[in-house]
Coordinates of C-alpha atoms and ligand atoms in Angstrom, one line a residue:
Chain K
M1 CA -35.9 -53.1 38.6
P2 CA -36.4 -56.3 40.6
E3 CA -36.5 -56.2 44.3
H4 CA -33.3 -57.0 46.1
G5 CA -32.0 -56.9 49.6
P6 CA -28.9 -55.2 50.8
R7 CA -27.1 -58.6 50.6
D8 CA -27.1 -58.4 46.8
L9 CA -25.4 -55.0 46.9
M10 CA -21.7 -54.7 46.5
V11 CA -21.6 -50.9 46.7
Q12 CA -24.3 -48.7 48.2
A13 CA -23.8 -45.0 48.4
Q14 CA -26.3 -42.8 50.3
A15 CA -25.9 -39.1 50.1
V16 CA -22.1 -39.5 50.1
S17 CA -20.3 -36.1 50.3
K18 CA -16.7 -35.1 50.4
H19 CA -14.9 -31.8 50.8
F20 CA -11.3 -30.8 50.0
G21 CA -11.0 -27.7 52.2
A22 CA -13.7 -25.3 51.2
L23 CA -14.3 -27.2 47.9
Q24 CA -17.2 -29.6 48.0
V25 CA -16.3 -32.3 45.4
L26 CA -19.1 -34.8 46.1
R27 CA -22.5 -33.4 46.9
G28 CA -24.6 -36.3 47.9
I29 CA -23.9 -39.3 45.7
N30 CA -26.6 -42.0 45.6
L31 CA -26.1 -45.2 43.7
E32 CA -26.1 -49.0 44.1
V33 CA -23.9 -51.6 42.4
K34 CA -25.2 -55.2 42.6
R35 CA -23.0 -58.2 42.8
G36 CA -21.7 -59.1 39.4
E37 CA -22.8 -55.8 37.9
V38 CA -20.6 -53.7 35.7
M39 CA -21.3 -50.0 36.3
C40 CA -19.7 -47.4 34.1
I41 CA -19.4 -43.8 35.2
I42 CA -19.0 -41.0 32.8
G43 CA -18.9 -37.2 33.3
P44 CA -16.9 -34.1 32.6
S45 CA -13.5 -33.5 34.1
G46 CA -13.6 -32.4 37.7
S47 CA -17.0 -33.9 38.3
G48 CA -15.7 -36.0 41.2
K49 CA -15.5 -39.5 39.5
S50 CA -12.0 -40.3 40.6
T51 CA -12.7 -38.9 44.1
F52 CA -15.8 -41.2 44.4
L53 CA -13.8 -44.3 43.3
R54 CA -11.1 -43.4 45.8
C55 CA -13.7 -43.1 48.6
I56 CA -14.9 -46.7 47.8
N57 CA -11.3 -47.8 48.5
H58 CA -10.9 -45.5 51.5
L59 CA -8.0 -43.7 49.8
E60 CA -10.1 -40.7 50.6
K61 CA -12.3 -40.3 53.7
V62 CA -16.0 -39.7 53.2
D63 CA -17.2 -36.8 55.3
G64 CA -20.9 -37.2 55.0
G65 CA -23.5 -39.8 54.1
R66 CA -23.1 -43.6 54.1
L67 CA -20.9 -45.6 51.8
M68 CA -21.2 -49.3 52.1
V69 CA -19.1 -52.0 50.4
D70 CA -20.3 -55.6 50.7
G71 CA -22.6 -54.6 53.6
Q72 CA -19.9 -52.9 55.6
M73 CA -19.4 -49.2 56.1
V74 CA -16.2 -48.0 54.4
G75 CA -13.7 -47.1 57.2
Y76 CA -16.0 -47.9 60.0
R77 CA -17.4 -50.8 61.9
E78 CA -20.9 -50.8 63.3
H79 CA -21.5 -52.6 66.6
G80 CA -24.2 -52.4 69.1
G81 CA -25.8 -49.3 67.6
R82 CA -22.5 -47.4 67.5
V83 CA -20.0 -46.7 64.7
Y84 CA -16.3 -47.2 65.4
E85 CA -13.6 -45.9 63.2
L86 CA -11.4 -48.7 61.9
K87 CA -7.8 -49.2 62.9
D88 CA -5.2 -49.0 60.2
R89 CA -4.8 -52.7 60.1
E90 CA -8.5 -53.3 59.5
V91 CA -8.6 -50.6 56.8
C92 CA -5.7 -52.4 55.0
R93 CA -7.5 -55.8 55.3
R94 CA -10.6 -54.4 53.7
R95 CA -8.7 -52.6 51.0
A96 CA -7.0 -55.9 50.1
E97 CA -10.4 -57.1 49.0
V98 CA -11.0 -54.4 46.5
G99 CA -8.8 -54.1 43.4
M100 CA -8.0 -50.8 41.8
V101 CA -6.6 -50.0 38.4
F102 CA -5.2 -46.5 37.7
Q103 CA -5.1 -44.3 34.7
H104 CA -1.3 -44.2 34.8
F105 CA -0.9 -47.9 35.7
N106 CA 1.3 -47.2 38.8
L107 CA 3.2 -50.5 38.4
F108 CA 6.2 -50.9 40.6
P109 CA 9.1 -50.2 38.3
H110 CA 11.7 -52.0 40.3
M111 CA 9.8 -55.3 40.0
T112 CA 9.2 -57.6 37.1
A113 CA 5.7 -58.2 35.8
L114 CA 5.5 -61.4 37.8
Q115 CA 6.8 -59.7 41.0
N116 CA 4.3 -57.0 40.6
V117 CA 1.5 -59.6 40.6
T118 CA 2.9 -61.7 43.4
V119 CA 4.0 -59.1 45.9
G120 CA 0.5 -58.5 47.2
P121 CA -0.4 -62.2 47.7
V122 CA 2.9 -63.0 49.3
K123 CA 3.5 -59.9 51.5
V124 CA 0.0 -59.1 52.4
K125 CA -2.0 -62.3 52.3
G126 CA 1.0 -64.5 53.4
E127 CA 0.7 -66.9 50.5
T128 CA 3.7 -69.0 49.7
R129 CA 5.9 -67.7 46.9
A130 CA 5.4 -70.9 44.8
Q131 CA 1.6 -70.7 45.1
A132 CA 1.5 -67.0 44.3
E133 CA 3.9 -67.4 41.3
Q134 CA 1.8 -70.1 39.9
R135 CA -1.3 -68.0 40.0
G136 CA 0.6 -65.0 38.9
R137 CA 1.7 -66.8 35.7
E138 CA -1.9 -67.9 35.1
L139 CA -3.1 -64.4 35.5
L140 CA -0.5 -62.9 33.2
A141 CA -1.4 -65.6 30.7
R142 CA -5.0 -64.6 31.0
V143 CA -4.3 -61.0 30.1
G144 CA -2.2 -62.2 27.2
L145 CA 1.3 -61.6 28.7
A146 CA 2.5 -65.1 29.3
D147 CA 5.8 -64.2 27.5
K148 CA 6.4 -61.1 29.6
V149 CA 6.5 -62.5 33.1
D150 CA 10.2 -61.4 33.6
A151 CA 9.9 -58.0 31.9
Y152 CA 10.2 -54.8 33.9
P153 CA 7.4 -52.3 33.4
R154 CA 9.7 -49.9 31.5
Q155 CA 10.2 -52.7 28.9
L156 CA 6.5 -52.9 28.2
S157 CA 4.1 -50.9 26.1
G158 CA 1.4 -48.8 27.9
G159 CA -1.2 -51.4 27.0
Q160 CA 0.9 -54.2 28.3
Q161 CA 1.6 -52.3 31.5
Q162 CA -2.1 -51.7 32.1
R163 CA -2.8 -55.4 31.6
V164 CA -0.1 -56.2 34.2
A165 CA -1.8 -53.7 36.5
I166 CA -5.1 -55.5 36.0
A167 CA -3.4 -58.9 36.7
R168 CA -1.8 -57.4 39.8
A169 CA -5.2 -56.3 41.2
L170 CA -6.7 -59.7 40.3
G171 CA -3.8 -61.4 42.2
M172 CA -5.4 -60.3 45.4
Q173 CA -8.6 -62.2 44.4
P174 CA -10.8 -59.1 45.0
K175 CA -14.6 -59.1 45.2
L176 CA -14.8 -55.7 43.5
M177 CA -12.7 -54.0 40.9
L178 CA -12.4 -50.3 40.4
F179 CA -11.1 -48.8 37.2
D180 CA -10.2 -45.1 36.9
E181 CA -10.0 -44.3 33.2
P182 CA -7.9 -47.3 32.5
T183 CA -7.4 -46.6 28.8
S184 CA -7.1 -42.8 28.9
A185 CA -3.3 -42.8 28.9
L186 CA -3.0 -45.3 26.0
D187 CA -2.4 -44.9 22.3
P188 CA -5.6 -45.7 20.4
E189 CA -4.4 -48.9 19.0
L190 CA -3.5 -50.3 22.5
V191 CA -6.9 -49.5 24.0
G192 CA -8.6 -52.6 22.4
D193 CA -6.4 -55.1 24.2
V194 CA -7.1 -53.6 27.6
L195 CA -10.8 -53.4 27.0
Q196 CA -10.8 -57.0 25.8
V197 CA -9.3 -58.1 29.1
M198 CA -12.0 -56.0 31.0
R199 CA -14.7 -57.5 28.9
Q200 CA -13.5 -61.0 29.7
L201 CA -13.4 -60.1 33.4
A202 CA -17.0 -58.9 33.2
E203 CA -18.1 -62.1 31.5
D204 CA -16.5 -64.0 34.3
G205 CA -18.9 -62.3 36.7
M206 CA -16.6 -59.8 38.4
T207 CA -18.3 -56.8 40.0
M208 CA -16.8 -53.7 38.4
V209 CA -17.1 -49.9 38.7
V210 CA -15.4 -48.3 35.6
V211 CA -14.8 -44.6 35.1
T212 CA -14.3 -44.3 31.4
H213 CA -14.7 -42.3 28.3
E214 CA -15.1 -45.4 26.1
I215 CA -18.7 -45.1 25.3
G216 CA -18.7 -48.2 23.2
F217 CA -17.4 -50.3 26.1
A218 CA -20.0 -48.7 28.4
R219 CA -22.8 -49.5 25.9
E220 CA -21.8 -53.1 25.2
V221 CA -20.3 -54.3 28.5
G222 CA -21.9 -52.1 31.1
D223 CA -25.0 -53.2 32.9
S224 CA -25.6 -49.7 34.1
L225 CA -24.4 -46.2 33.3
V226 CA -24.1 -43.3 35.6
F227 CA -23.6 -39.7 34.5
M228 CA -21.9 -37.5 37.1
D229 CA -21.6 -33.8 37.0
G230 CA -20.7 -31.3 39.7
G231 CA -20.4 -33.9 42.4
V232 CA -23.9 -35.5 42.0
V233 CA -25.3 -38.3 39.9
V234 CA -27.3 -36.5 37.3
E235 CA -28.7 -39.5 35.5
S236 CA -28.4 -43.3 35.6
G237 CA -29.9 -46.3 33.9
V238 CA -29.4 -48.9 31.3
P239 CA -26.5 -47.7 29.1
R240 CA -28.3 -48.1 25.8
E241 CA -31.2 -46.0 27.0
V242 CA -29.2 -43.3 28.7
L243 CA -27.0 -42.9 25.6
A244 CA -29.8 -43.0 23.1
N245 CA -32.2 -40.6 24.8
P246 CA -30.8 -38.9 27.9
S247 CA -33.5 -37.3 29.9
Q248 CA -31.4 -34.5 31.4
E249 CA -30.2 -31.5 29.6
R250 CA -26.7 -31.7 31.1
T251 CA -26.3 -35.4 30.0
K252 CA -27.4 -34.4 26.5
A253 CA -24.9 -31.6 26.4
F254 CA -22.1 -33.8 27.6
L255 CA -22.9 -36.7 25.2
S256 CA -23.1 -34.3 22.2
R257 CA -19.6 -33.1 23.1
I258 CA -18.0 -36.5 23.3
L259 CA -19.9 -38.6 20.7
Chain V
M1 CA 42.2 -31.6 26.1
N2 CA 41.3 -33.8 23.3
Q3 CA 37.6 -34.6 23.6
E4 CA 36.1 -37.6 22.1
P5 CA 33.2 -37.0 19.7
P6 CA 29.9 -38.2 21.2
A7 CA 29.5 -42.0 20.9
G8 CA 28.5 -43.2 17.5
R9 CA 28.8 -39.9 15.7
G10 CA 31.7 -39.8 13.2
A11 CA 32.5 -43.4 14.2
R12 CA 31.4 -45.2 11.1
Q13 CA 30.9 -42.8 8.2
A14 CA 29.4 -44.2 5.1
P15 CA 32.0 -44.1 2.2
L16 CA 31.6 -41.1 0.0
P17 CA 30.4 -41.6 -3.5
A18 CA 33.1 -41.1 -6.1
G19 CA 33.5 -37.5 -7.2
A20 CA 32.0 -36.1 -4.1
P21 CA 33.9 -33.1 -2.6
R22 CA 36.4 -34.0 0.2
V23 CA 35.0 -33.1 3.6
V24 CA 37.4 -31.1 5.8
P25 CA 36.7 -31.7 9.5
V26 CA 36.7 -28.7 11.9
R27 CA 40.2 -28.2 13.4
H28 CA 40.6 -27.4 17.1
P29 CA 44.0 -25.6 17.5
G30 CA 43.0 -24.4 21.0
R31 CA 42.8 -28.0 22.2
W32 CA 46.4 -28.6 21.2
V33 CA 47.6 -25.5 23.0
A34 CA 45.7 -26.5 26.1
A35 CA 47.1 -30.0 25.9
A36 CA 50.6 -28.7 25.6
V37 CA 50.3 -26.4 28.6
L38 CA 48.8 -29.1 30.7
A39 CA 51.5 -31.6 29.7
L40 CA 54.2 -29.1 30.7
L41 CA 52.5 -28.5 34.1
G42 CA 52.3 -32.2 34.5
V43 CA 56.0 -32.7 33.9
M44 CA 56.8 -29.9 36.4
L45 CA 54.5 -31.5 39.0
V46 CA 56.2 -34.9 38.6
H47 CA 59.6 -33.3 38.8
S48 CA 58.7 -31.4 41.9
L49 CA 57.2 -34.5 43.6
F50 CA 59.7 -37.1 42.7
F51 CA 63.0 -35.6 41.5
S52 CA 63.6 -32.3 43.3
H53 CA 65.7 -31.6 46.3
V54 CA 65.9 -29.0 49.1
D55 CA 68.8 -27.6 51.1
I56 CA 68.1 -27.6 54.8
G57 CA 71.0 -26.3 57.0
G58 CA 73.5 -27.2 54.2
V59 CA 72.2 -30.7 53.9
R60 CA 70.7 -31.6 50.5
R61 CA 67.9 -34.0 50.6
E62 CA 64.8 -35.2 48.6
R63 CA 62.0 -32.7 48.9
F64 CA 59.3 -35.2 49.7
E65 CA 61.4 -37.9 51.2
W66 CA 59.8 -40.8 49.3
S67 CA 62.0 -43.2 51.1
V68 CA 60.4 -42.2 54.4
I69 CA 56.9 -42.3 52.9
D70 CA 57.7 -45.8 51.5
H71 CA 59.2 -46.9 54.8
Y72 CA 56.0 -46.1 56.8
L73 CA 53.3 -46.9 54.3
F74 CA 52.9 -50.4 55.6
N75 CA 54.0 -49.8 59.1
P76 CA 52.0 -52.0 61.5
A77 CA 50.7 -49.0 63.5
V78 CA 49.6 -47.3 60.2
M79 CA 47.9 -50.5 59.1
Q80 CA 46.1 -50.7 62.4
G81 CA 45.0 -47.1 61.9
V82 CA 43.7 -48.0 58.4
R83 CA 41.7 -50.9 59.8
N84 CA 40.2 -48.7 62.6
T85 CA 39.4 -46.0 60.2
I86 CA 37.5 -48.4 57.9
L87 CA 35.8 -50.0 60.9
L88 CA 34.7 -46.7 62.3
T89 CA 33.5 -45.5 58.9
V90 CA 31.5 -48.7 58.3
I91 CA 29.9 -48.6 61.8
A92 CA 29.1 -44.9 61.6
M93 CA 27.6 -45.2 58.1
V94 CA 25.5 -48.4 58.9
G95 CA 24.3 -46.7 62.1
G96 CA 23.7 -43.5 60.3
V97 CA 21.7 -45.1 57.5
V98 CA 19.6 -47.1 59.9
I99 CA 18.9 -44.1 62.1
G100 CA 18.4 -41.9 58.9
V101 CA 15.8 -44.2 57.4
L102 CA 13.9 -44.4 60.7
L103 CA 14.0 -40.7 61.2
A104 CA 12.9 -40.0 57.6
V105 CA 9.9 -42.3 57.9
M106 CA 9.1 -40.8 61.2
R107 CA 9.4 -37.3 59.8
L108 CA 6.9 -38.1 57.1
S109 CA 4.5 -39.8 59.6
P110 CA 1.0 -38.4 59.8
N111 CA 1.4 -38.5 63.6
P112 CA 2.6 -35.1 64.8
I113 CA 4.4 -36.4 67.9
V114 CA 6.4 -38.8 65.8
S115 CA 7.3 -36.3 63.1
G116 CA 8.0 -33.7 65.8
F117 CA 10.4 -36.0 67.5
A118 CA 12.3 -36.5 64.3
W119 CA 12.4 -32.8 63.7
V120 CA 13.9 -32.1 67.1
Y121 CA 16.5 -34.8 66.7
I122 CA 17.6 -33.5 63.4
W123 CA 17.6 -29.9 64.7
F124 CA 19.8 -30.9 67.6
F125 CA 22.3 -33.2 66.0
R126 CA 22.9 -31.0 62.9
G127 CA 23.0 -27.9 65.0
T128 CA 25.9 -28.8 67.3
P129 CA 29.5 -29.6 66.2
V130 CA 30.3 -33.2 65.7
L131 CA 33.5 -32.7 67.6
V132 CA 31.5 -31.6 70.7
Q133 CA 29.2 -34.6 70.3
L134 CA 32.2 -36.9 70.2
L135 CA 33.7 -35.3 73.3
F136 CA 30.4 -35.7 75.1
W137 CA 30.2 -39.4 74.4
F138 CA 33.8 -39.8 75.4
A139 CA 33.0 -37.9 78.7
A140 CA 29.7 -39.6 79.2
G141 CA 31.5 -42.5 80.9
Y142 CA 32.7 -40.0 83.6
L143 CA 29.5 -38.0 83.7
F144 CA 27.3 -41.1 84.1
P145 CA 29.5 -43.9 85.4
T146 CA 26.4 -46.2 85.4
F147 CA 23.3 -46.0 83.4
T148 CA 20.1 -47.4 84.8
I149 CA 16.5 -47.6 83.5
G150 CA 13.9 -48.2 86.0
V151 CA 11.0 -46.9 87.9
P152 CA 12.0 -43.6 89.5
F153 CA 12.9 -44.3 93.2
G154 CA 11.9 -47.9 92.4
P155 CA 13.6 -51.0 91.2
A156 CA 16.0 -51.0 88.3
L157 CA 15.0 -52.7 85.1
F158 CA 18.2 -52.3 83.1
H159 CA 21.7 -51.4 84.2
I160 CA 25.1 -51.0 82.5
D161 CA 28.4 -49.8 83.7
L162 CA 29.1 -47.0 81.2
N163 CA 32.6 -46.3 82.4
A164 CA 33.6 -49.8 81.3
T165 CA 31.4 -50.0 78.2
L166 CA 32.2 -46.6 76.6
T167 CA 35.6 -47.3 75.3
P168 CA 37.0 -44.6 72.9
M169 CA 36.0 -46.7 69.9
V170 CA 32.4 -47.2 71.2
A171 CA 32.1 -43.6 72.2
A172 CA 33.2 -42.5 68.7
S173 CA 30.9 -45.0 67.0
I174 CA 27.9 -43.8 68.9
G175 CA 28.8 -40.1 68.4
L176 CA 29.4 -40.4 64.7
S177 CA 26.3 -42.7 64.1
L178 CA 23.9 -40.4 65.9
N179 CA 25.3 -37.4 64.1
E180 CA 25.3 -39.1 60.7
G181 CA 21.7 -40.2 61.2
A182 CA 20.5 -36.6 61.3
Y183 CA 22.2 -35.9 57.9
M184 CA 21.2 -39.2 56.4
S185 CA 17.5 -38.7 57.3
E186 CA 17.3 -35.7 55.1
I187 CA 18.9 -37.6 52.2
V188 CA 16.5 -40.5 52.7
R189 CA 13.5 -38.1 53.0
A190 CA 14.5 -36.5 49.7
G191 CA 14.6 -39.9 48.1
I192 CA 11.2 -40.8 49.5
V193 CA 9.5 -37.7 48.3
S194 CA 11.0 -38.1 44.9
V195 CA 9.0 -41.3 44.4
D196 CA 5.6 -40.7 42.7
E197 CA 2.7 -40.7 45.2
G198 CA 0.9 -43.1 42.9
Q199 CA 3.3 -45.8 44.0
L200 CA 2.3 -45.5 47.7
E201 CA -1.4 -45.5 46.6
A202 CA -1.0 -48.6 44.4
A203 CA 0.7 -50.4 47.3
Q204 CA -2.1 -49.3 49.6
T205 CA -4.7 -50.6 47.3
L206 CA -3.0 -54.0 47.5
G207 CA -3.7 -53.8 51.3
M208 CA -0.2 -52.8 52.4
S209 CA 0.2 -50.7 55.5
R210 CA 2.1 -47.5 55.2
L211 CA 5.3 -49.1 56.7
K212 CA 5.1 -52.1 54.5
A213 CA 4.6 -50.0 51.4
M214 CA 7.6 -47.9 52.4
R215 CA 9.8 -50.9 52.8
L216 CA 8.7 -52.9 49.7
V217 CA 7.8 -50.2 47.2
V218 CA 8.9 -46.7 48.1
L219 CA 12.4 -47.1 49.6
P220 CA 13.7 -49.4 46.9
Q221 CA 12.8 -46.8 44.3
A222 CA 14.1 -44.0 46.5
M223 CA 17.5 -45.7 46.5
R224 CA 18.4 -44.3 43.2
V225 CA 18.1 -40.8 44.6
I226 CA 19.6 -41.8 48.0
I227 CA 22.8 -43.6 46.9
P228 CA 24.8 -40.8 45.2
P229 CA 24.6 -38.4 48.2
T230 CA 25.2 -41.3 50.5
G231 CA 28.4 -42.1 48.7
N232 CA 29.3 -38.5 49.3
E233 CA 28.5 -38.9 53.0
T234 CA 30.5 -42.1 53.2
I235 CA 33.6 -40.6 51.7
S236 CA 33.2 -37.5 53.9
M237 CA 32.8 -39.8 56.9
L238 CA 36.0 -41.6 56.1
K239 CA 37.8 -38.3 56.7
T240 CA 35.5 -37.2 59.6
T241 CA 36.6 -40.3 61.5
S242 CA 40.0 -38.5 62.0
L243 CA 38.1 -36.4 64.6
A244 CA 38.0 -39.5 66.7
S245 CA 41.7 -39.0 67.3
V246 CA 40.7 -36.4 69.8
V247 CA 39.0 -39.0 71.9
T248 CA 42.1 -41.3 71.5
V249 CA 40.8 -43.7 69.0
Q250 CA 43.8 -45.3 67.2
E251 CA 42.6 -44.4 63.7
L252 CA 44.8 -43.5 60.7
T253 CA 45.4 -39.8 61.4
F254 CA 46.1 -40.5 65.0
A255 CA 48.5 -43.3 64.1
V256 CA 50.6 -41.1 61.7
E257 CA 50.5 -38.2 64.2
Q258 CA 52.0 -40.4 66.9
I259 CA 54.8 -41.6 64.6
A260 CA 55.5 -38.0 63.4
A261 CA 55.6 -36.8 67.0
A262 CA 58.5 -39.1 67.6
N263 CA 60.5 -38.6 64.4
Y264 CA 59.4 -35.2 63.1
K265 CA 58.8 -36.6 59.6
T266 CA 55.4 -34.9 59.6
V267 CA 54.9 -34.2 55.9
P268 CA 55.9 -37.7 54.7
L269 CA 53.6 -39.3 57.3
Y270 CA 50.7 -37.1 56.3
I271 CA 51.3 -38.2 52.7
D272 CA 51.1 -41.8 53.9
A273 CA 47.8 -41.1 55.5
S274 CA 46.5 -39.3 52.4
I275 CA 47.6 -42.3 50.2
W276 CA 45.5 -44.6 52.3
Y277 CA 42.5 -42.3 52.4
L278 CA 42.7 -42.1 48.6
V279 CA 43.0 -45.9 48.3
V280 CA 39.9 -46.5 50.5
T281 CA 38.0 -43.8 48.7
T282 CA 38.7 -45.4 45.4
V283 CA 37.4 -48.8 46.5
M284 CA 34.3 -47.1 47.9
M285 CA 33.6 -45.3 44.6
V286 CA 33.8 -48.6 42.7
G287 CA 31.4 -50.1 45.1
Q288 CA 29.1 -47.2 44.7
Y289 CA 29.1 -47.6 40.9
Y290 CA 27.9 -51.2 41.2
L291 CA 25.3 -50.4 43.8
E292 CA 23.9 -47.7 41.6
R293 CA 23.8 -50.1 38.7
Y294 CA 21.9 -52.6 40.8
Y295 CA 19.2 -50.1 41.8
A296 CA 18.9 -48.8 38.2
R297 CA 17.3 -52.0 37.2
G298 CA 13.8 -51.5 36.0
S299 CA 14.4 -47.8 35.5
V300 CA 16.4 -48.2 32.3
R301 CA 15.5 -50.5 29.5
Q302 CA 18.9 -52.0 29.2
L303 CA 21.9 -51.5 31.5
P304 CA 25.1 -50.4 29.8
P305 CA 28.0 -52.8 30.2
T306 CA 30.3 -52.3 33.2
P307 CA 33.8 -50.9 32.6
W308 CA 35.1 -54.4 33.1
Q309 CA 32.8 -55.8 30.4
Q310 CA 33.9 -52.9 28.1
I311 CA 37.5 -53.7 28.6
R312 CA 36.9 -57.4 27.8
S313 CA 35.0 -56.5 24.6
G314 CA 37.7 -54.1 23.6
A315 CA 35.4 -51.1 23.6
F316 CA 37.9 -49.1 25.6
L317 CA 40.6 -49.5 23.0
R318 CA 38.3 -48.2 20.2
P319 CA 36.8 -45.1 21.7
G320 CA 33.6 -44.1 20.0
R321 CA 33.3 -47.4 18.3
G322 CA 31.8 -49.7 21.0
R323 CA 28.2 -50.3 20.8
Y324 CA 27.7 -47.9 23.7
G325 CA 30.5 -45.5 23.0
R326 CA 33.1 -45.0 25.6
F327 CA 32.1 -45.3 29.2
P328 CA 32.7 -42.1 31.0
G329 CA 34.4 -43.7 33.9
V330 CA 33.8 -45.2 37.3
I331 CA 32.9 -42.0 39.1
G332 CA 29.2 -41.9 40.0
G333 CA 27.2 -39.3 38.2
E334 CA 27.6 -40.4 34.6
W335 CA 24.3 -42.1 35.2
A336 CA 22.4 -38.9 35.7
P337 CA 21.1 -38.6 32.1
V338 CA 20.3 -42.3 32.1
L339 CA 18.5 -42.2 35.4
A340 CA 16.6 -39.1 34.3
G341 CA 14.8 -41.4 31.9
Q342 CA 16.4 -40.4 28.6
D343 CA 17.8 -43.9 28.5
E344 CA 17.3 -44.7 24.8
G345 CA 18.8 -41.4 23.7
V346 CA 21.9 -41.9 25.7
L347 CA 22.5 -45.6 25.1
Ligands
ATP1 N1 -6.5 -34.0 47.0 C1 -7.2 -33.0 46.6 N2 -7.1 -31.8 47.1 C2 -7.9 -30.8 46.7 N3 -8.7 -30.9 45.6 C3 -8.8 -32.0 45.0 C4 -8.1 -33.2 45.5 N4 -8.4 -34.2 44.6 C5 -9.3 -33.8 43.8 N5 -9.6 -32.5 44.0 C6 -10.5 -31.6 43.2 O1 -11.7 -32.3 43.2 C7 -12.4 -32.1 42.0 C8 -12.8 -33.5 41.5 O2 -11.7 -34.2 41.1 P1 -11.7 -35.6 40.5 O3 -10.3 -36.1 40.3 O4 -12.6 -36.5 41.4 O5 -12.4 -35.4 39.1 P2 -12.7 -36.4 37.9 O6 -14.1 -36.4 37.7 O7 -12.0 -37.7 38.2 O8 -12.0 -35.6 36.7 P3 -11.1 -36.2 35.5 O9 -12.1 -36.7 34.5 O10 -10.4 -35.0 35.0 O11 -10.3 -37.3 36.1 C9 -11.5 -31.4 41.1 O12 -11.9 -30.0 41.1 C10 -10.2 -31.5 41.8 O13 -9.4 -30.3 41.6
MG2 MG1 -10.3 -38.6 37.4

């Protein structure tokens, strides 16, 4: 791997750990995501993949190690050799720079597709409605839903809803996109459309961390692949190599089960 | 009673092929018996209400004195009472909803002092009789003739003359609002917790603060759960305002009581009051129907037509034949299966 300074890193996790009560879910995660990189994370259920993503977005609080996003500690501010916990307002400001897409879409059901995409820019970033709507329409067109701007989520298929959710996240013009099993809740024939949108996003240079079971996507689109189990990174590397000859027994066992 | 078959079924049967056996529909003799009994009871009720007489001291007169009821129905004092009752209901409910929303959000706050305050408020205002609370606010003008906020033993920052400000109407408004707020907060809280947590998270990932997410994302969705019991509370409040008569507010019950005290026509005047309470309740229920319809947008794929739209399309005249079948009525609650998400099946 070529040398790179911390400035090239979008996400940097050093011995990140997280407990829920007595249960230690993350047991020292170490990984780095470069700017523009697409990292895919695979691993068995309960291995802590979602928890790690949620930590990046400060939906969960890390309780050990260092987690940096774009050179800043998540949830903290370093100044004069001390670390200060961030105020709520600052946490919100930083969250606004990271997009997240959920397994179950979590679209706002009382808003149309366009309103879902514009509510963030208008109410959080203070953009004018006209400006936000113009970009919202562009984004919906980009995910192939130009004709669905006025539809409510309940009137859309799962695949369409997930593409609206991606457009909603992109509406905030994030520097990093997190995907938590974005296609797991979809019928097989709808998966392709969503993956196609994500592939396009990757080609446009977006930095992405994708928890997924779509091995094909990980192989073709991912720049790196991480296998997590039991709250640690068991193995990581170039997707093709990891998938073709995993070096760890646990990776082999997992891949033989899902491939 | 004669029940309509569920919409669609039996409405448009395909013609039977020639030679097929004739289908004998199930007969329901019990329904006819029940209908006959109810019809008879109805006739008896109408007779007793409108056509029967009583002898009092050898004088024969109408049992319910409809002429008296009629005479006082639009009496100026009664009309003033209706206006005050509506005004007090609106003020108390608006105040109650605002206080209720604030308390519900506070109650769910991660800050223990904030949620503790909400808990104590609800505990106190639900735990003491509303009549006593009304009497307190009425008496507050005598207990605290003036109200001053300032540095203790220092200068005053804020000062009002409570004796002049706390008119009966103001005292009743404050008392009913504060009391209603405690009940509304639990209704609002139930609405908030009914919204999937993923909604709050999705809002937070867009950079919204907790309060902004509540206002823009959670509360609008909670409305569907909040409105039906709030309609209940409003109708209940309409009647509770009659308690304000004890603190001399000229509302509907007080107005008819005063007239009855002078002419002893107690029963007809209470019927007048009941007619007005029913009229206002009816208007409120229609309003609630349209409010629920508004907040159901996005949660059903297609809204069913309003009763008015059904009348215009003639669906009411052809029960079971309209595209949506017959609409069950104006009363809130027929939406329950629709709102529960089985929309396609029901429509
Ligand atoms: N809020 C919570 N409180 C307590 N335990 C939790 C909480 N969230 C997650 N866990 C536990 O943490 C562990 C890891 O959960 P996580 O959701 O991160 O797994 P995952 O790798 O995403 O699994 P899956 O593939 O099934 O989504 C699980 O054992 C889960 O039960
Ligand atoms: Mg998960």
